PDB file of C-alpha atoms in Angstrom:
ATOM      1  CA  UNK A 331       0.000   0.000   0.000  1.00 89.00           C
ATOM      2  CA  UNK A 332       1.365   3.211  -0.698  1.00 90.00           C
ATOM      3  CA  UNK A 333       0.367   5.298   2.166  1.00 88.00           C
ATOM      4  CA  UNK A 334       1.415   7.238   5.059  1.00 81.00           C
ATOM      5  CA  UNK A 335       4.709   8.259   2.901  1.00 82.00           C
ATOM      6  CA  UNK A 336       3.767  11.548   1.593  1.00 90.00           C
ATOM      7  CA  UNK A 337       1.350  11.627  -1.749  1.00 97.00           C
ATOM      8  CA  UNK A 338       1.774   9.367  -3.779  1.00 97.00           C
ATOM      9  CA  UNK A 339      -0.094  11.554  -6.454  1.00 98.00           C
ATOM     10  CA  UNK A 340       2.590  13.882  -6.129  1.00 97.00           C
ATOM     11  CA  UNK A 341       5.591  11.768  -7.150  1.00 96.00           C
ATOM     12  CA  UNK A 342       3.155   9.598  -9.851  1.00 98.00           C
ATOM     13  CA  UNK A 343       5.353   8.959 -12.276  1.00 98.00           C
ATOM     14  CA  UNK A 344       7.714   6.771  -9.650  1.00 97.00           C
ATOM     15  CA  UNK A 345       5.430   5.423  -7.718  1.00 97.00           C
ATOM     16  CA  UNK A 346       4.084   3.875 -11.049  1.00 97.00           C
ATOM     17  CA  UNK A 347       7.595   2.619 -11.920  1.00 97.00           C
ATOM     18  CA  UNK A 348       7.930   1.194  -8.688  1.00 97.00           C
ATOM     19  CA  UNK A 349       4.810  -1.023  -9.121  1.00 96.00           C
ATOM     20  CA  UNK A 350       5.640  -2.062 -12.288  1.00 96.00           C
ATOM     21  CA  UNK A 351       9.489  -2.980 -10.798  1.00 96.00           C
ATOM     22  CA  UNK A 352       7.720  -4.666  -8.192  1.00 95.00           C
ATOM     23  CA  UNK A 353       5.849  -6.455 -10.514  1.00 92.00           C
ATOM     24  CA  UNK A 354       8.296  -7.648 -12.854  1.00 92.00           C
ATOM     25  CA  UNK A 355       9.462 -11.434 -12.873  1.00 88.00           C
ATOM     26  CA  UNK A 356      12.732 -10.852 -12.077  1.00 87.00           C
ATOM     27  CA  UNK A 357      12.011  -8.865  -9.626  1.00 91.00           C
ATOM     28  CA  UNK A 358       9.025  -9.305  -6.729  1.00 91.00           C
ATOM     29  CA  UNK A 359       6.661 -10.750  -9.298  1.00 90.00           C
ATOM     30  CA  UNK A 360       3.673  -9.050  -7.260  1.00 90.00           C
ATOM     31  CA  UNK A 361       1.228  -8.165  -9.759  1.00 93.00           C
ATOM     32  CA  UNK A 362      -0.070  -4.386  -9.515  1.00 90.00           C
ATOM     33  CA  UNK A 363      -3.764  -5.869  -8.378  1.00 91.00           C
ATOM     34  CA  UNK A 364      -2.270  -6.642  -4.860  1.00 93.00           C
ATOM     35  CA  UNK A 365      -0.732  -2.594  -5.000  1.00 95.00           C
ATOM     36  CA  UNK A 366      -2.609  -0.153  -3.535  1.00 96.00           C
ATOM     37  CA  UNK A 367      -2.230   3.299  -4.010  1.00 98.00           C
ATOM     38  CA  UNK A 368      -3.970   5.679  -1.527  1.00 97.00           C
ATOM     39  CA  UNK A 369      -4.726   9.480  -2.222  1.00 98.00           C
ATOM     40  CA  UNK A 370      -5.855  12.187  -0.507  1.00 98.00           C
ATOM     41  CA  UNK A 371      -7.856  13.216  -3.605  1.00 98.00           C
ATOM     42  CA  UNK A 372      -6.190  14.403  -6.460  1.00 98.00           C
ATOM     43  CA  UNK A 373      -8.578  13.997  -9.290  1.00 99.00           C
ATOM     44  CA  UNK A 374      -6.556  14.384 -12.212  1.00 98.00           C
ATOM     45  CA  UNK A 375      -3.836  11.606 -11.155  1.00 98.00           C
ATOM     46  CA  UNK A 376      -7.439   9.369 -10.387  1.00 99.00           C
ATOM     47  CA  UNK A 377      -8.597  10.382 -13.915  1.00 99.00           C
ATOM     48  CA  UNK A 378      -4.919   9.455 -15.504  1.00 99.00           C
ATOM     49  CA  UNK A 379      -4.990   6.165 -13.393  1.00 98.00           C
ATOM     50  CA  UNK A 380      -7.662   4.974 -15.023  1.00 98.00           C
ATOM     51  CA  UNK A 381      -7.018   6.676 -18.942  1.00 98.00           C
ATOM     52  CA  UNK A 382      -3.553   4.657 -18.609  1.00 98.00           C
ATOM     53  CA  UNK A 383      -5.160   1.200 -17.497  1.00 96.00           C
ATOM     54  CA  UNK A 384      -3.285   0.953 -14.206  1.00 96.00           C
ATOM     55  CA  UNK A 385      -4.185  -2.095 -12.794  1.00 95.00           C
ATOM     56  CA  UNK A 386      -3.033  -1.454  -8.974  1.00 97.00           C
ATOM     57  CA  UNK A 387      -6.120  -0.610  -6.448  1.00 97.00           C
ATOM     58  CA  UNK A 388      -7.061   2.642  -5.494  1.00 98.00           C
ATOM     59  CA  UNK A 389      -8.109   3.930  -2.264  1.00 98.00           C
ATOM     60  CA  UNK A 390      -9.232   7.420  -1.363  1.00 98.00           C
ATOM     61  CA  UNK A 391      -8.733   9.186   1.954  1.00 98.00           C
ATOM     62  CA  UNK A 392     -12.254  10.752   1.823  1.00 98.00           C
ATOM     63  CA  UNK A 393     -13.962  11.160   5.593  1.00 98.00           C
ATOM     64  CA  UNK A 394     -16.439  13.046   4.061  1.00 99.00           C
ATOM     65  CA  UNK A 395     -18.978  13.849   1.726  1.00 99.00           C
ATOM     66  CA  UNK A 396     -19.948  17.669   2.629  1.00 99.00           C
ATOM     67  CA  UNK A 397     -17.361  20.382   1.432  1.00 98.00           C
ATOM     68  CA  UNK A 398     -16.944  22.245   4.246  1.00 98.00           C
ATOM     69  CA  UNK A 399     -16.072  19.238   6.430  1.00 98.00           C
ATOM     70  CA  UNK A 400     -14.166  17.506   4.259  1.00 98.00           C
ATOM     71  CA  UNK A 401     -12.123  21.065   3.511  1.00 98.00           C
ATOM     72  CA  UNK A 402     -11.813  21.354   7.355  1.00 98.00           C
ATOM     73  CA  UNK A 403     -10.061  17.766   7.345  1.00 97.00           C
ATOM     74  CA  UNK A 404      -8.230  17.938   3.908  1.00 96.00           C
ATOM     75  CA  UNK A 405      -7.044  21.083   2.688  1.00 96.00           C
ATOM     76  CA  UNK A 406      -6.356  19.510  -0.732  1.00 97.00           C
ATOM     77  CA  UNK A 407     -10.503  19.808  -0.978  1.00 98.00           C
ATOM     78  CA  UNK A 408      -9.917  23.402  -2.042  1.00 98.00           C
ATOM     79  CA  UNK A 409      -8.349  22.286  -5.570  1.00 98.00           C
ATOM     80  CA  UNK A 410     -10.337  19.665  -6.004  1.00 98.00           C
ATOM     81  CA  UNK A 411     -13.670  19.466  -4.746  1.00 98.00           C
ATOM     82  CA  UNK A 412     -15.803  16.733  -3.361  1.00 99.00           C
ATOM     83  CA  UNK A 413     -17.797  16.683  -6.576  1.00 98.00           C
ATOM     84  CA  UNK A 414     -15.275  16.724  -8.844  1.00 98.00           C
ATOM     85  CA  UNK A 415     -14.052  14.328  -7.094  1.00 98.00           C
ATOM     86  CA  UNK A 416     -16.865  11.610  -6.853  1.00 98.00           C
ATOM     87  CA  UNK A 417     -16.917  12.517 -10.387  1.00 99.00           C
ATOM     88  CA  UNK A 418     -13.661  11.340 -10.779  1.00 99.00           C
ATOM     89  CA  UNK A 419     -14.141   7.950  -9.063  1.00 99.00           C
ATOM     90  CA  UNK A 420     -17.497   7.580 -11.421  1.00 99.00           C
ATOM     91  CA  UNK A 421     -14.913   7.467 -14.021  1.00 99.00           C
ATOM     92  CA  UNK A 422     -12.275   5.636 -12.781  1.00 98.00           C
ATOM     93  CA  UNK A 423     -14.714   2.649 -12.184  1.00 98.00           C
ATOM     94  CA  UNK A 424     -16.561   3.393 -15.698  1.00 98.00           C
ATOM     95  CA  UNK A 425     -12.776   2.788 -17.188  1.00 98.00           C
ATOM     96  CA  UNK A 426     -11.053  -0.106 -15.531  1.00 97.00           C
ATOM     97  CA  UNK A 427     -14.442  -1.611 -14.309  1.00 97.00           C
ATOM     98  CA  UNK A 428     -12.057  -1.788 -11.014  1.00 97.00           C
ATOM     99  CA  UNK A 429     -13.832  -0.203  -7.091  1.00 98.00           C
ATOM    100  CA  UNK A 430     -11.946   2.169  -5.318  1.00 98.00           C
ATOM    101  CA  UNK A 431     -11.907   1.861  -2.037  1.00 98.00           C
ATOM    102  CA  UNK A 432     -12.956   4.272   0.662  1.00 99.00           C
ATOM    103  CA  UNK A 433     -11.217   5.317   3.739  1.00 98.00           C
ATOM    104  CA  UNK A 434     -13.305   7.072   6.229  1.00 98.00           C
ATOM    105  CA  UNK A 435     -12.146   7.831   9.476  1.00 97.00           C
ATOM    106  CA  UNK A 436     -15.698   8.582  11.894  1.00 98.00           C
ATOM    107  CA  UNK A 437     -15.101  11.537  14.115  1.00 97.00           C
ATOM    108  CA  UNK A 438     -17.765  11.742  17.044  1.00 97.00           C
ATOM    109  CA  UNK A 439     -20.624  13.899  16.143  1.00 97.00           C
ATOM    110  CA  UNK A 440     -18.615  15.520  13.307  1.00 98.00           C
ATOM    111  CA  UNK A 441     -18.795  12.754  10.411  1.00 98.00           C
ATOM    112  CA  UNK A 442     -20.519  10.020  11.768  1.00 98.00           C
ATOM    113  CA  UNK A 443     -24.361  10.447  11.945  1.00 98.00           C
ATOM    114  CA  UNK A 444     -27.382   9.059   9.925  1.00 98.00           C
ATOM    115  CA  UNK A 445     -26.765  12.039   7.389  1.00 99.00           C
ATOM    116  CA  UNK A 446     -23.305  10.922   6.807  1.00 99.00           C
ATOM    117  CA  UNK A 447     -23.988   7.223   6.408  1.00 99.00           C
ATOM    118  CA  UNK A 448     -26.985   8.079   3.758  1.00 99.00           C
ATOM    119  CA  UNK A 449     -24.400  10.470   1.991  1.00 99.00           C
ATOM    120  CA  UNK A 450     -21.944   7.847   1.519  1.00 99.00           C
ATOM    121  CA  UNK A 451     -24.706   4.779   0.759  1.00 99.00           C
ATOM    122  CA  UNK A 452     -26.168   7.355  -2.236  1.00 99.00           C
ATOM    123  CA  UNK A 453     -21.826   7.531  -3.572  1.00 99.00           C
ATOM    124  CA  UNK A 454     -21.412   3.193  -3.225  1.00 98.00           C
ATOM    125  CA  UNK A 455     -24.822   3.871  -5.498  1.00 98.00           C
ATOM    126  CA  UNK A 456     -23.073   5.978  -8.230  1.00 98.00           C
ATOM    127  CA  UNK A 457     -19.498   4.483  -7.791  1.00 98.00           C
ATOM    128  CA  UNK A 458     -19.556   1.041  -6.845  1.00 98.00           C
ATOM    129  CA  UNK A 459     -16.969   0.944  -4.263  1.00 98.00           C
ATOM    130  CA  UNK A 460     -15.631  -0.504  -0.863  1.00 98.00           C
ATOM    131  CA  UNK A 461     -15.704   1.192   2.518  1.00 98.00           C
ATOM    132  CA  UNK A 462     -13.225   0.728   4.727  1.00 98.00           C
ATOM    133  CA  UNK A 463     -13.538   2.915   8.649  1.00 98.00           C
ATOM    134  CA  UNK A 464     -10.781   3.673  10.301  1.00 96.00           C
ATOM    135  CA  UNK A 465     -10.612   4.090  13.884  1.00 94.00           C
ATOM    136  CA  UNK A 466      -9.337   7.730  14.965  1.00 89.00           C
ATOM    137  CA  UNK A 467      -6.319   7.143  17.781  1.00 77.00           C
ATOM    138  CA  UNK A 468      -6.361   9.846  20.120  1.00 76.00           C
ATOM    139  CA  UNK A 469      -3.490  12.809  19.666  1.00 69.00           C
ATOM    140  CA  UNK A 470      -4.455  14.230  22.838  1.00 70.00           C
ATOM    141  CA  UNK A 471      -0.815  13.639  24.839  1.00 69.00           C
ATOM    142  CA  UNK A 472       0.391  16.340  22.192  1.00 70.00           C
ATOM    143  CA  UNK A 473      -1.749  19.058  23.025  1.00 77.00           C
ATOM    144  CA  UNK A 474      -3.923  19.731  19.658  1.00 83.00           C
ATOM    145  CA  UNK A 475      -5.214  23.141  19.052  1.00 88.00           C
ATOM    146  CA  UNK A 476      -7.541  24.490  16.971  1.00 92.00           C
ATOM    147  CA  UNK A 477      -9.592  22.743  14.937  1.00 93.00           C
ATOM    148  CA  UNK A 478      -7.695  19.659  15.988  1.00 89.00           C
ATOM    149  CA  UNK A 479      -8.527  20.078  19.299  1.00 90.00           C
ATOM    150  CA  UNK A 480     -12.093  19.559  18.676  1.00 92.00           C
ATOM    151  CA  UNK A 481     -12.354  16.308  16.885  1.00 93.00           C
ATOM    152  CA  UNK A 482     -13.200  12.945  19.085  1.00 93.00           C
ATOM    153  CA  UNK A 483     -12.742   8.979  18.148  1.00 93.00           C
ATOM    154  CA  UNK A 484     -16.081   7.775  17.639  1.00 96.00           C
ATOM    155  CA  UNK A 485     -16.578   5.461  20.138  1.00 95.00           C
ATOM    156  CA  UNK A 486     -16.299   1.507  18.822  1.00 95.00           C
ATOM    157  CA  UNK A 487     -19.855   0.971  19.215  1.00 97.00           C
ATOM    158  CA  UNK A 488     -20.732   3.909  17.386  1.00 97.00           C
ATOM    159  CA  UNK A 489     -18.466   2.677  14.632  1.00 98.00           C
ATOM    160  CA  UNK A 490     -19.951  -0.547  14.882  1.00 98.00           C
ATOM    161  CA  UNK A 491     -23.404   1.165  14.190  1.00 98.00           C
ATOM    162  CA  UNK A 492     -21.985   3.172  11.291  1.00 98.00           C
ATOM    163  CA  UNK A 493     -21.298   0.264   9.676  1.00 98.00           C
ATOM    164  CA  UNK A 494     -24.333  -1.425  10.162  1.00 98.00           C
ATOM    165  CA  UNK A 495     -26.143   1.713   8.750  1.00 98.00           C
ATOM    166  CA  UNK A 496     -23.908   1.696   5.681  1.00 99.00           C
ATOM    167  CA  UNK A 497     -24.223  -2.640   5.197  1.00 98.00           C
ATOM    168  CA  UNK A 498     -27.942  -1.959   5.543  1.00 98.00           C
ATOM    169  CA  UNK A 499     -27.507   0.365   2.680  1.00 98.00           C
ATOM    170  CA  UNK A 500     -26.075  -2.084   0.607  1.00 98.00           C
ATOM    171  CA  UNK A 501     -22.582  -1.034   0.846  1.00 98.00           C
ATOM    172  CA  UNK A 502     -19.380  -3.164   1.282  1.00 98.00           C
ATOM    173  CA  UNK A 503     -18.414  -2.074   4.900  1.00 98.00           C
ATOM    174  CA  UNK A 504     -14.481  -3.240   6.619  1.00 97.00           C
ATOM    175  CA  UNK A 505     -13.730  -1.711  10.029  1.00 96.00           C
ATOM    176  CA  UNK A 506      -9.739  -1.471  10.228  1.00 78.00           C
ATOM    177  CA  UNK A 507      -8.725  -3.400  13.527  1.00 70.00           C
ATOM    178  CA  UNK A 508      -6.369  -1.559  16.435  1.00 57.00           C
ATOM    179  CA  UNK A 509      -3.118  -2.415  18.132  1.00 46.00           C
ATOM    180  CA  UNK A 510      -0.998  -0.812  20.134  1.00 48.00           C
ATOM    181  CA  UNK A 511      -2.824   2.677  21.434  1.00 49.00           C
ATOM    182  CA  UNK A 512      -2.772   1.624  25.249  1.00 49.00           C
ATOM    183  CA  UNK A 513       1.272   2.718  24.706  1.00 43.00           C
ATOM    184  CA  UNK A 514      -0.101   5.772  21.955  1.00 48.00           C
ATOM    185  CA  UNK A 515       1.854   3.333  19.165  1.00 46.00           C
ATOM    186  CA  UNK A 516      -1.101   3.071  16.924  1.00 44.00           C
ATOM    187  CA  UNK A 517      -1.634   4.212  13.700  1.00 53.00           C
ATOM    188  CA  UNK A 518      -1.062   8.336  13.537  1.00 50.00           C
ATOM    189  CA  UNK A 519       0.295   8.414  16.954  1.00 41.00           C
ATOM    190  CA  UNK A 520       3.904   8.738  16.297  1.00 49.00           C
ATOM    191  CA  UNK A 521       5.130  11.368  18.980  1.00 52.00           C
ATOM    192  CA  UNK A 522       6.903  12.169  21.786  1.00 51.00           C
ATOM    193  CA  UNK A 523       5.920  12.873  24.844  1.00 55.00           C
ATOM    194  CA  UNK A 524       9.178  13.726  26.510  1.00 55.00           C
ATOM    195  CA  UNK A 525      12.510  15.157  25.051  1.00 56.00           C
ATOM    196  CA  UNK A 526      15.609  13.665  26.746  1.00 56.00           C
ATOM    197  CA  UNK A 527      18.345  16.277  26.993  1.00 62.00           C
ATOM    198  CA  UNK A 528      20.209  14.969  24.265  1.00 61.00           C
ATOM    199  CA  UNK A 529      16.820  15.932  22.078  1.00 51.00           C
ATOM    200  CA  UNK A 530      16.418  19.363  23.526  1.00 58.00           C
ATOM    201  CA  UNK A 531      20.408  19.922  23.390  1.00 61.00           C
ATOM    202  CA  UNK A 532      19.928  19.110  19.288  1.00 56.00           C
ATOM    203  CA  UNK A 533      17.168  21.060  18.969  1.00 55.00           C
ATOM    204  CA  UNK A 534      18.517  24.307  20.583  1.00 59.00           C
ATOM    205  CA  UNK A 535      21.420  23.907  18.183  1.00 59.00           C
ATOM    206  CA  UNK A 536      19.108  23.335  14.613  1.00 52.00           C
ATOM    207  CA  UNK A 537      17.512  26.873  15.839  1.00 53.00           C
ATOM    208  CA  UNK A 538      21.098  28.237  16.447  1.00 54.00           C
ATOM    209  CA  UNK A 539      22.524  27.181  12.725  1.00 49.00           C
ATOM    210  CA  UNK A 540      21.799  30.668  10.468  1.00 54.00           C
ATOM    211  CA  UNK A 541      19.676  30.323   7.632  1.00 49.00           C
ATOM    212  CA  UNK A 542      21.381  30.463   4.593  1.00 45.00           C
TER     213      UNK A 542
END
């Protein structure tokens, strides 16, 4: 999967290579439908995905269907709107006949209601396509502010009843399993909590160097 890396959008022409390395017989020989490539929603890579026939997976970092939200949460929404967007997907599966997949990480209150669910049961309508709900690890230990500072893990039983709403629906639903938040190791917790000496010593002297 590439994800969690930086966008892969961004560098498309390598990351493309690299699958197709990956894929050769001399090589990994892991075909591109095992690849994923994950997005934060750049349309016009999505639309050039599917004009070129790549055959690796894609998955879209979505979290939600209203602008203003999904702005709030991914800044990238100001290029390319949620529209433009689902229009995007519409014709990515019209070309390679291939689902995208749909990441959706339920914030309490924020993303998660009946309203939300309905939204995203009317887009597996248009764009046949899998769900898959993340579960939000807490940032708290790092102090968030702003807007940050306002967002809450839906509970699991809330997430559980997401799904169900969204199965009802008729949509393909996957709730991503947890490890390792009791020691805030999970999945978008990578901080730290405490700077040694050595840490603060190195820090004081990267603010110290003059810019060139």
């Amino acid at each position: 999967v590439y994800m969690g890396m930086g966008e892969p959008m961004l560098n498309y022409d390598a990351v493309m290579t690299s699958i197709e390395i990956i894929a050769h017989d001399r090589s990994l020989h892991i075909s591109p439908r095992h690849s994923t490539v994950s997005t934060a929603g750049y349309a016009n890579r999505i639309r050039q995905m599917a004009d070129e026939g790549r055959r690796a997976k894609l998955a879209l970092s979505l979290h939600s269907l209203v602008e203003s939200k999904r702005t709030a949460l991914m800044p990238i929404t100001k290029k390319f709107g949620v529209e433009e967007l689902v229009d995007s997907l519409d014709y990515y599966f019209r070309k390679t006949r291939q689902r995208p997949t749909i990441e959706y990480i339920p914030f309490e209150g924020y993303n998660d209601t009946t309203a939300d669910a309905t939204r995203l049961i009317a887009l597996a309508r248009r764009v046949p396509c899998k769900v898959n709900l993340i579960p939000y690890h807490s940032i708290a230990f790092t102090h968030p502010a702003g807007f940050a500072a306002t967002l809450r893990p839906a509970s699991p039983s809330r997430i559980a009843a997401f799904a169900e709403r969204l199965r009802s629906g008729g949509v393909t639903v996957m709730v991503r399993s947890s490890a390792g938040e009791d020691i805030n190791a999970a999945c978008g917790q990578l901080a730290v909590k405490h700077r040694s000496p050595r840490m603060q010593s190195a820090s004081r002297q990267r603010k110290s160097v003059p810019a060139a």
